[in-house]
Short mmCIF file of C-alpha atoms in Angstrom, two decimals:
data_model
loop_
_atom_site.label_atom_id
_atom_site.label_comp_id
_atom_site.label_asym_id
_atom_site.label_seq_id
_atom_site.Cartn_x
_atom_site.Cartn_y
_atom_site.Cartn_z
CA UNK A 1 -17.89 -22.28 -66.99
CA UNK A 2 -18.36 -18.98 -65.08
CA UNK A 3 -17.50 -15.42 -66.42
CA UNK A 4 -14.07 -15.76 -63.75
CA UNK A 5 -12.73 -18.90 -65.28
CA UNK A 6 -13.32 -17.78 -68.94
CA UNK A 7 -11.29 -15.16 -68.10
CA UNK A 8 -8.61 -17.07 -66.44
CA UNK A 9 -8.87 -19.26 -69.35
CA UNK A 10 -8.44 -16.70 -71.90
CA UNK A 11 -5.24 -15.34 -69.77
CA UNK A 12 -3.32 -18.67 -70.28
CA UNK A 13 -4.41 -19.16 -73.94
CA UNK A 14 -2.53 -15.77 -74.21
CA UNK A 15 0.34 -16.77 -71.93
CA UNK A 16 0.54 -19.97 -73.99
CA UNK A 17 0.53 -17.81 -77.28
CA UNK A 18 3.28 -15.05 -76.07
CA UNK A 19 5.94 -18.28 -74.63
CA UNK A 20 5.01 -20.09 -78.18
CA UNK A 21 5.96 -16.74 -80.29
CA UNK A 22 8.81 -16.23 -78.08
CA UNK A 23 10.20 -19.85 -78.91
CA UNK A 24 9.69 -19.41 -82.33
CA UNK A 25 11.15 -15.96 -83.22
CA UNK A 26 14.85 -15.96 -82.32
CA UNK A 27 14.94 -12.17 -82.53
CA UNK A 28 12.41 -11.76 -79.64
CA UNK A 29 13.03 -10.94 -76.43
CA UNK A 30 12.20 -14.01 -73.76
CA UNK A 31 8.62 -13.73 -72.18
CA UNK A 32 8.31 -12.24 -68.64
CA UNK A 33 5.60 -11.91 -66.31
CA UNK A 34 3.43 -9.05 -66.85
CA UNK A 35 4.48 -5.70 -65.52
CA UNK A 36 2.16 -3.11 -64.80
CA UNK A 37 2.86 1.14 -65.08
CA UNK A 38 1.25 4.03 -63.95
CA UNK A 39 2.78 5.70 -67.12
CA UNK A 40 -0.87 5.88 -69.06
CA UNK A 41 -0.88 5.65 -72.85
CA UNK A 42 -2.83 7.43 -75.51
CA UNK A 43 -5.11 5.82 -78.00
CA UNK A 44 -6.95 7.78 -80.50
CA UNK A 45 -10.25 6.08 -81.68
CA UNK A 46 -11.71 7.37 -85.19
CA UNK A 47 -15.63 6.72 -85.69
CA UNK A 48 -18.77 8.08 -87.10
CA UNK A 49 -20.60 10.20 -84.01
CA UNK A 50 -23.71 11.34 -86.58
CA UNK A 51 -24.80 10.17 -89.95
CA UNK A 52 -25.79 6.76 -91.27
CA UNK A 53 -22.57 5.35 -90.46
CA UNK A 54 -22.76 6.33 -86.88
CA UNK A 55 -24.24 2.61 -86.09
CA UNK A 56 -21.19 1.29 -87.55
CA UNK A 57 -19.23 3.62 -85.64
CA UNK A 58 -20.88 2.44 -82.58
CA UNK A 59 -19.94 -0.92 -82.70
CA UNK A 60 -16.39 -0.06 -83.37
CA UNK A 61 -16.19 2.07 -79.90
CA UNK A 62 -18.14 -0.55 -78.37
CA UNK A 63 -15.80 -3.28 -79.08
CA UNK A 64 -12.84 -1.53 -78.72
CA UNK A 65 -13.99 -0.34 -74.92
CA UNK A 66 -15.17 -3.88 -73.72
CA UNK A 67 -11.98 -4.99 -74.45
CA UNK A 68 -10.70 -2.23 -71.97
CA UNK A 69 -12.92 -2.98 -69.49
CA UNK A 70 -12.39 -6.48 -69.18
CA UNK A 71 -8.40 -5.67 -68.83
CA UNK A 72 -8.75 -2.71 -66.15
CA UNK A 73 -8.40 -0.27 -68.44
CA UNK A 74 -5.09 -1.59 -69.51
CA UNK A 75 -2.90 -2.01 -72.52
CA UNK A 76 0.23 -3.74 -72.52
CA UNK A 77 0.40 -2.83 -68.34
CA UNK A 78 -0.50 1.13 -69.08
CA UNK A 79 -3.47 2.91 -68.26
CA UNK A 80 -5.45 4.14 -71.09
CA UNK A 81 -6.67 7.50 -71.89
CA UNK A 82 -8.89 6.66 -74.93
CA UNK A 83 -9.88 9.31 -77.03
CA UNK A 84 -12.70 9.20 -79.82
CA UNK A 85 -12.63 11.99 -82.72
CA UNK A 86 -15.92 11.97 -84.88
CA UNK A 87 -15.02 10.51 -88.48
CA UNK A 88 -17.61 12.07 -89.65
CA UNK A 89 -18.94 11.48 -93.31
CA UNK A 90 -16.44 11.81 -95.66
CA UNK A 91 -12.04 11.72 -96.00
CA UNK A 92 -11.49 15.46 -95.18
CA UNK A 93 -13.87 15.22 -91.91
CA UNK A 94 -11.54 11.66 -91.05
CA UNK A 95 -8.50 13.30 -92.09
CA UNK A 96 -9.15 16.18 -89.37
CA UNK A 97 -10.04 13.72 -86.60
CA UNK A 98 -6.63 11.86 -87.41
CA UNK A 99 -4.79 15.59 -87.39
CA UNK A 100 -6.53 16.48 -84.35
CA UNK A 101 -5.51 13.08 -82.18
CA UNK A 102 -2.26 13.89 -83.43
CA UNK A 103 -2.29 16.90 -82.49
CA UNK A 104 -3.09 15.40 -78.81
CA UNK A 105 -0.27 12.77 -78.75
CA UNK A 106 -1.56 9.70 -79.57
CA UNK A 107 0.87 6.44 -79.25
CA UNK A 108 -1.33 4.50 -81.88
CA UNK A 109 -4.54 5.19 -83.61
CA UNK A 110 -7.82 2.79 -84.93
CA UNK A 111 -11.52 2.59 -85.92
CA UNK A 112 -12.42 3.98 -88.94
CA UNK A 113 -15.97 3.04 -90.27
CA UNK A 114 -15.85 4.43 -93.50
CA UNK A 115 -13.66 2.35 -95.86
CA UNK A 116 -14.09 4.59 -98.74
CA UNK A 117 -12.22 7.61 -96.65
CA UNK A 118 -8.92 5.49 -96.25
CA UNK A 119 -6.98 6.22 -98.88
CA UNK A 120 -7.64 9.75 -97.92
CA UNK A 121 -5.66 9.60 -94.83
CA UNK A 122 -3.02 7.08 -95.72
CA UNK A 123 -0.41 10.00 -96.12
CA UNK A 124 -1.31 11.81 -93.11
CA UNK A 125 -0.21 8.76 -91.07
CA UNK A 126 2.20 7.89 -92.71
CA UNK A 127 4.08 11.20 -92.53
CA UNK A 128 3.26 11.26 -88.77
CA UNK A 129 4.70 7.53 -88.53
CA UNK A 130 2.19 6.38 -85.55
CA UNK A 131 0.56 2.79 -86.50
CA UNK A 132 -3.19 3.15 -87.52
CA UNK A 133 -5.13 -0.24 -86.63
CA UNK A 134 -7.94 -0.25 -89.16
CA UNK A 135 -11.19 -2.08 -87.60
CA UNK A 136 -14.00 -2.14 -90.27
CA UNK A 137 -12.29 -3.15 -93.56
CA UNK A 138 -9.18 -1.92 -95.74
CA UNK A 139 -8.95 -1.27 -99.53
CA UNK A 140 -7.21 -3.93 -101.67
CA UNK A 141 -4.39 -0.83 -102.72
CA UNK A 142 -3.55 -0.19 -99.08
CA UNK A 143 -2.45 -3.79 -98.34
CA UNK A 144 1.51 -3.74 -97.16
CA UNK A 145 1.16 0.24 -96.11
CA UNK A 146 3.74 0.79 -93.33
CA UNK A 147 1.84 1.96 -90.97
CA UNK A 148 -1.48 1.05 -91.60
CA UNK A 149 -2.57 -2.41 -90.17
CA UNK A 150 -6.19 -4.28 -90.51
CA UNK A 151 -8.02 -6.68 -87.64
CA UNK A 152 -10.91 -6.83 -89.64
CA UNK A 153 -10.84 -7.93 -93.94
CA UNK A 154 -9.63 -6.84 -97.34
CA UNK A 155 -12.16 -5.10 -98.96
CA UNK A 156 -12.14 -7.58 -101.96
CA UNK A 157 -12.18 -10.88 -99.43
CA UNK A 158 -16.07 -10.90 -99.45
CA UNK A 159 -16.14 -11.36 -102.91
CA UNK A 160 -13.23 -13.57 -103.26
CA UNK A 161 -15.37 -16.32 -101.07
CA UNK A 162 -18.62 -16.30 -102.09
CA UNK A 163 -17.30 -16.11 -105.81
CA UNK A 164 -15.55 -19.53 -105.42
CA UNK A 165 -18.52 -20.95 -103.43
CA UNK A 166 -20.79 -19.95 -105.62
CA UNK A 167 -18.55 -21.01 -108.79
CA UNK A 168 -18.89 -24.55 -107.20
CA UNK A 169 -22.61 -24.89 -105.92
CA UNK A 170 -24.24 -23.29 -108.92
CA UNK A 171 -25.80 -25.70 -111.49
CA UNK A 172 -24.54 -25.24 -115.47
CA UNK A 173 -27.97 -23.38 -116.31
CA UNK A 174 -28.25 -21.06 -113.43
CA UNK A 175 -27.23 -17.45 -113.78
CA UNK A 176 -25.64 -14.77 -111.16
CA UNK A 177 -25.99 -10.97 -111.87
CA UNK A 178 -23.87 -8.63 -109.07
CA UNK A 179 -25.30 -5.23 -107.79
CA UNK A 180 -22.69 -2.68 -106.54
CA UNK A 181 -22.52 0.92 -106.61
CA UNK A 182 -20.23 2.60 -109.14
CA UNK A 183 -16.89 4.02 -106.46
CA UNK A 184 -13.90 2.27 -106.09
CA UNK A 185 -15.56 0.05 -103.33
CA UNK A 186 -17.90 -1.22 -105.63
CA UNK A 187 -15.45 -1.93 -108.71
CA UNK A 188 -13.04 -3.40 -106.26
CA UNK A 189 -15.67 -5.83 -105.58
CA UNK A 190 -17.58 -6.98 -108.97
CA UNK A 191 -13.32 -7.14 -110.21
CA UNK A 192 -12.53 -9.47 -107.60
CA UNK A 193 -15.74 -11.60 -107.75
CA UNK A 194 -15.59 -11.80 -111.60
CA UNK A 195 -12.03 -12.56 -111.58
CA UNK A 196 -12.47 -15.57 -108.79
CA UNK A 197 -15.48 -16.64 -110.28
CA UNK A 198 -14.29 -16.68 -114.26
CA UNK A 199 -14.86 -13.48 -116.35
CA UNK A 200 -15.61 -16.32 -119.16
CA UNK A 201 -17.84 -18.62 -117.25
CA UNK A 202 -21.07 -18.24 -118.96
CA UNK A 203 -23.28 -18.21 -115.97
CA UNK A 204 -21.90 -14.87 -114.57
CA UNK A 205 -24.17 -12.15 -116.69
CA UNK A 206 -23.51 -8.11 -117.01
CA UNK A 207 -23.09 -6.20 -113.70
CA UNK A 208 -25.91 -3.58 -112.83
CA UNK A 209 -24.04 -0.51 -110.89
CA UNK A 210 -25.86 2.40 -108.87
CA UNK A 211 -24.87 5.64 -107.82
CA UNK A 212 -22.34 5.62 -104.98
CA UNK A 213 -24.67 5.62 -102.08
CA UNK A 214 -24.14 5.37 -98.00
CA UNK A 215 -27.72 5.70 -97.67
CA UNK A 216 -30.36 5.66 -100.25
CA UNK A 217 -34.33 6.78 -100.69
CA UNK A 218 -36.95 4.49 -101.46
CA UNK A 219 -37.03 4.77 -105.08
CA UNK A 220 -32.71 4.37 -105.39
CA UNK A 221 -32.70 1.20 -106.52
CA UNK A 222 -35.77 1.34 -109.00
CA UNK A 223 -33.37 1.90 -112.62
CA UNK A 224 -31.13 -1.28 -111.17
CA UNK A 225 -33.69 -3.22 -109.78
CA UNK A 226 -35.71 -3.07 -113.08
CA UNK A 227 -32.74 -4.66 -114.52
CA UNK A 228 -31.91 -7.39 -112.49
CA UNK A 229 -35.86 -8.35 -112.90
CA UNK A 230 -35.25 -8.74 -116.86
CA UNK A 231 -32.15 -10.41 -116.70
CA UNK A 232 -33.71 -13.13 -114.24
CA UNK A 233 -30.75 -14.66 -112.72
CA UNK A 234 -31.38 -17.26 -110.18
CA UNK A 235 -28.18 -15.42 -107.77
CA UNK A 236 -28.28 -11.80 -107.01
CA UNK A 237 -24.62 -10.59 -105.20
CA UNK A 238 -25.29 -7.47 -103.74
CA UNK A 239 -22.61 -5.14 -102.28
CA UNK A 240 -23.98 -2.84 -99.96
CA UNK A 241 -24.12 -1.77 -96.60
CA UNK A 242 -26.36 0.11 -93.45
CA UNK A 243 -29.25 2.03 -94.86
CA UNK A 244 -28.39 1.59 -98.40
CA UNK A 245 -28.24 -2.59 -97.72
CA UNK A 246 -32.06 -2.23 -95.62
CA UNK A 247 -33.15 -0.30 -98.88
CA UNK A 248 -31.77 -2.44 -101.06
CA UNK A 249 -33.84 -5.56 -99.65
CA UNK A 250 -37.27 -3.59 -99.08
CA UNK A 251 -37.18 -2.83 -102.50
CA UNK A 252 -35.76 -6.36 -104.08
CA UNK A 253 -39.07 -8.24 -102.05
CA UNK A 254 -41.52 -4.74 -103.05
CA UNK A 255 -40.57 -6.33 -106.96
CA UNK A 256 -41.02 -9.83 -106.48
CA UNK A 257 -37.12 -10.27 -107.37
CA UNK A 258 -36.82 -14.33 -106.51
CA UNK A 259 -33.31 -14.88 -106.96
CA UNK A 260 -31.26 -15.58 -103.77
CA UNK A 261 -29.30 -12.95 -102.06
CA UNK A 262 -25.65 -12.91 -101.48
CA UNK A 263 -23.62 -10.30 -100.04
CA UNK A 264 -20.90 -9.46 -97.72
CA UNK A 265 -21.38 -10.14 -94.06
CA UNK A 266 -21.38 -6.04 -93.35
CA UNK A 267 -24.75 -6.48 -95.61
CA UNK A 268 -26.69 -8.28 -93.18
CA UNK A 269 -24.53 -6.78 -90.00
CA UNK A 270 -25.64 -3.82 -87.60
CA UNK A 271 -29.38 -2.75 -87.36
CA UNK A 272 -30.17 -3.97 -90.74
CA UNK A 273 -31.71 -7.00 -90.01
CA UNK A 274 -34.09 -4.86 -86.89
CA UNK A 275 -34.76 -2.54 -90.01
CA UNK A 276 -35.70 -4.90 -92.13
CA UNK A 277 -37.33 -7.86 -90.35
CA UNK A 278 -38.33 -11.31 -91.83
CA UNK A 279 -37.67 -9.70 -95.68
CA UNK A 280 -33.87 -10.23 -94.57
CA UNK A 281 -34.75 -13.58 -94.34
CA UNK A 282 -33.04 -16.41 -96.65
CA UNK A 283 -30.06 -13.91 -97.66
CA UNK A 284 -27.17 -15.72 -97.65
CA UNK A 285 -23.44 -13.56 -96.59
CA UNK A 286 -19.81 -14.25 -96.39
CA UNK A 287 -18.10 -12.75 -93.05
CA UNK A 288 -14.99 -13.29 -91.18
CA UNK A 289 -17.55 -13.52 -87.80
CA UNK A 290 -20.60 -14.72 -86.48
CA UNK A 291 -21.94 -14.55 -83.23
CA UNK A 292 -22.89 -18.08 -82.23
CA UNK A 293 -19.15 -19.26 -83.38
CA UNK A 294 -18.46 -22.14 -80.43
CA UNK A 295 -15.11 -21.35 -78.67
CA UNK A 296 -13.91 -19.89 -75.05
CA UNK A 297 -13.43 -16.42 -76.30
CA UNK A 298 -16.14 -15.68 -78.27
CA UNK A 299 -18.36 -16.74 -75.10
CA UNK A 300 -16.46 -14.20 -73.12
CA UNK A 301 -16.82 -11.64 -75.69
CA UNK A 302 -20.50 -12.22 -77.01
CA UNK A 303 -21.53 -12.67 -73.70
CA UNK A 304 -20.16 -9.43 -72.96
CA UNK A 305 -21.09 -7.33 -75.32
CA UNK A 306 -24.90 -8.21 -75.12
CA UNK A 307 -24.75 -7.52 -71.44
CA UNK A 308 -23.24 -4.21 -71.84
CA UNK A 309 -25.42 -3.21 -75.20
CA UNK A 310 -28.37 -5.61 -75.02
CA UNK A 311 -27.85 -6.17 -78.53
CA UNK A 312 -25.54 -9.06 -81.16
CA UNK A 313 -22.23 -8.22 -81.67
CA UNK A 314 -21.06 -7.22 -85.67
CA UNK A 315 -17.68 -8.04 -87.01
CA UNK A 316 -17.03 -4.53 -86.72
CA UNK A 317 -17.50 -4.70 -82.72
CA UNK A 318 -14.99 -7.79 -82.80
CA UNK A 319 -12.43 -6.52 -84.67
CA UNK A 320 -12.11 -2.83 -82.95
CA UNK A 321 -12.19 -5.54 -79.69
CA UNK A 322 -9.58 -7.25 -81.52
CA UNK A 323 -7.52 -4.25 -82.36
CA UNK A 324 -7.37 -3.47 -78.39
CA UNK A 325 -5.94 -6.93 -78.14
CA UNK A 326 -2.89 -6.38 -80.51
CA UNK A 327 -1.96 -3.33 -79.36
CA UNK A 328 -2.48 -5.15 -75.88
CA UNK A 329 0.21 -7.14 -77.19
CA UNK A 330 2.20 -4.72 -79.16
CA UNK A 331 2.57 -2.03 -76.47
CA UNK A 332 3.90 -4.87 -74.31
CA UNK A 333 6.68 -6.28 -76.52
CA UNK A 334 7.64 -2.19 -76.85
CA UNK A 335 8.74 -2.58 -73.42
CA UNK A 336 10.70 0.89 -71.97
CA UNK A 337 10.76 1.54 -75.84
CA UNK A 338 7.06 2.99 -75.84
CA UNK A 339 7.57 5.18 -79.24
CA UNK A 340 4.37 5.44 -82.00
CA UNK A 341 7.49 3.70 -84.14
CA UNK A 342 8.26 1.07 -82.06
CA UNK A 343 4.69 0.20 -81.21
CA UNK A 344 4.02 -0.38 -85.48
CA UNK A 345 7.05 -2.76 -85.06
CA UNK A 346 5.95 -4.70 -82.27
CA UNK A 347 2.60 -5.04 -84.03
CA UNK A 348 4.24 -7.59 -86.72
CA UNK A 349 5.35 -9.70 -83.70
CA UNK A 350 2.49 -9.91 -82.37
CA UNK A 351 1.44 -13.55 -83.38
CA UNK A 352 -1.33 -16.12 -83.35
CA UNK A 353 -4.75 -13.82 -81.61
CA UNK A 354 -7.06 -15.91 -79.89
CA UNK A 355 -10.02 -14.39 -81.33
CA UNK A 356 -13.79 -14.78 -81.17
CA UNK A 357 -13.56 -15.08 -85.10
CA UNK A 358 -11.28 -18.28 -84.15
CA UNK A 359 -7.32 -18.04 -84.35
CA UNK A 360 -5.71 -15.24 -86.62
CA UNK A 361 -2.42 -13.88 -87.14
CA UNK A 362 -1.24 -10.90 -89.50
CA UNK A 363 0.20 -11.70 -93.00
CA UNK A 364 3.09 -10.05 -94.93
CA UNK A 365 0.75 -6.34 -95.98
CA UNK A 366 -0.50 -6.65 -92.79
CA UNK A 367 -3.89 -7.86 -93.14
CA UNK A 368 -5.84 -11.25 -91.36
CA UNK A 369 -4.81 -14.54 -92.66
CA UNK A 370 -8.12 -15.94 -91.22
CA UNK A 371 -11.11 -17.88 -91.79
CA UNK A 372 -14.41 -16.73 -93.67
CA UNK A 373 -17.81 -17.88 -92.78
CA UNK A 374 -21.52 -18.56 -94.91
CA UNK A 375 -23.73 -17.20 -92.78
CA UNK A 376 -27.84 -17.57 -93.35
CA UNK A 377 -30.53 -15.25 -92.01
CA UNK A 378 -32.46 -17.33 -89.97
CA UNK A 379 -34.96 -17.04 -87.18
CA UNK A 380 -33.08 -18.07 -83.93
CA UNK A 381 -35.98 -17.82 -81.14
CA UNK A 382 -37.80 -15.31 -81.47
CA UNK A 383 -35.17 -12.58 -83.44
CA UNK A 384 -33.16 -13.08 -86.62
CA UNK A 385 -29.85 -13.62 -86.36
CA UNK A 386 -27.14 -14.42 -88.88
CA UNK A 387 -26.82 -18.20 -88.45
CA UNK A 388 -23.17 -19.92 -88.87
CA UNK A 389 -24.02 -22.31 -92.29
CA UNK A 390 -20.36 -23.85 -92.52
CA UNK A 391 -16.62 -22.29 -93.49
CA UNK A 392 -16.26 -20.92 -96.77
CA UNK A 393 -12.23 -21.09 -96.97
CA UNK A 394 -9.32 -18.86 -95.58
CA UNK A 395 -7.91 -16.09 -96.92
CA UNK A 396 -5.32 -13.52 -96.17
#
């Protein structure tokens, strides 16, 4: 199929989507063929421009601006003036790049690398009432915020699915031992995968936490590591990410740790496996998206993106793609109503999102009810690539 038709195709998928939605909800207005504006609109875009997140933050602005470009620049019919305010490392830097797009007038905001900064800027958009489209993961306590919305995960979903994998492919004498750093990330984590695998399920041994870490030297993980080596499970679930995640495996393989590696998909994402090389082989990772997933618009959009960046796209990449596409939709539905309020509205009428991930729609807090992956690092060719194993379950 050529690049015109996939596009053609994906138009009618959405077509098809917007007249289904319309038939369903009898409090929408009836579809009508797409009108075009020269009134532009005004997105802010949040992401890392320095730092070890800055990869991350990459992807996000990446994804979000191939979506752009293959819609002429246009959201819902409007021009877009995107704007991109450096996150920067920690919630007070984030919190001033929100301030400042609002400063600027932007209709909606997104991107966000940094999950751990969040809950630092929930109140500022709140009070400020314009919908923020989180693209690289939420925190399990800012699930049904009004005006925070999520194309990406729940923090805790990683864990949720590989806990209730691994609860059911583990043998009676093998043993599984998680790794996370001690911040609220990390709790949120071992808590969920402990609770969804059995806190009383003999196989599951103490957790070993670090220091909260983004990035991390080569002797971090020594204390932990050392650990893990004289408990000798047989199942290591690590929670890490970026340069912390690369360490993290260069130091597991310096030790002659044997136990398998699982983690969350973000674990394996990015540069890490170019960093890392064939010691990333083997690990094992639960993610809402992999690049070789077989349907018409994940062709158009992996195809894409390595075109334009000569490189895989992450889940981060897809979702901030993803989060153009709702408020594609959203800005649409607003119709001659184009308020920041009426926007976060429109967003939960959005409906079913032909994705690259595979269908999706948003739940009740406002999160993905979608489905998870096992991915394997594998050699595919001649580079590693995180090969598509088989669906874990879905969650949301």
């Amino acid at each position: 199929m050529s690049q015109i038709d996939r596009r053609q195709a994906l138009k009618l998928l959405a077509a098809v989507g917007a007249a289904g939605l319309a038939a369903a909800c009898a409090t929408e207005e009836p579809a009508d063929e797409p009108q075009t504006s020269d009134k532009p609109v005004k997105i802010g875009l949040i992401a890392p421009q320095t730092g070890t997140l800055k990869a991350i933050g990459d992807e996000i602005t990446n994804g979000f601006q191939l979506y752009l470009e293959l819609n002429q620049n246009l959201l819902g019919g409007h021009p877009v003036e995107l704007v991109i305010a450096d996150e920067g490392a920690d919630a007070r830097s984030a919190k001033a790049a929100v301030e400042s797009l609002l400063k600027q007038g932007a209709l909606a905001l997104t991107g966000i690398a940094n999950v751990g900064t969040m809950a630092g800027i929930r109140d500022t958009v709140e009070s400020a009432k314009v919908p923020l489209i989180a693209s690289n993961g939420i925190p399990r306590s800012l699930q049904s915020v009004l005006y925070i919305w999520c194309t990406s995960y729940v923090a805790s979903e990683p864990s949720d699915a590989l806990a209730a994998y691994l609860k059911r492919e583990m043998s009676s004498l093998e043993r599984v031992t998680v790794v996370a750093p001690d911040d609220d990330n990390g709790q949120d984590a071992v808590d969920a995968f402990r609770q969804e695998f059995g806190t009383g399920d003999a196989r599951l041994t103490s957790t070993v936490l670090t220091e909260p870490t983004v990035s991390a030297n080569r002797s971090f993980f020594d204390t932990a590591l050392n650990q893990v080596r004289g408990i000798n499970p047989d199942v290591v679930y690590a929670f890490y990410s970026g340069q912390a995640a690369t360490e993290f495996v260069k130091q597991y393989r310096a030790k002659g740790i044997r136990a398998r590696i699982y983690a969350p998909g973000f674990f394996t994402d990015g540069t890490m496996l170019a960093d890392t090389g064939d010691e990333a082989r083997g690990i094992f990772t639960a993610m809402n998206y992999s690049a070789d997933i077989n349907n018409a618009a994940n062709r158009l959009f992996a195809t894409s993106y390595r075109r334009a960046h000569d490189a895989t796209p992450s889940a981060a990449a897809m979702a901030s793609y993803d989060a153009a596409q709702v408020l594609d939709k959203a800005i649409r539905l607003s119709r001659d109503r184009l308020t920041s309020p009426q926007v976060n509205l429109m967003l939960g009428r959005v409906g079913q999102i032909d994705s690259p991930r595979g269908g999706w729609q948003f739940n009740q807090p406002r999160t993905p009810q979608q489905k998870w992956y096992l991915r394997e690092v594998r050699r595919d060719g001649q580079v590693l690539s995180n090969v598509l194993i088989n669906e874990l379950a879905t969650l949301g």
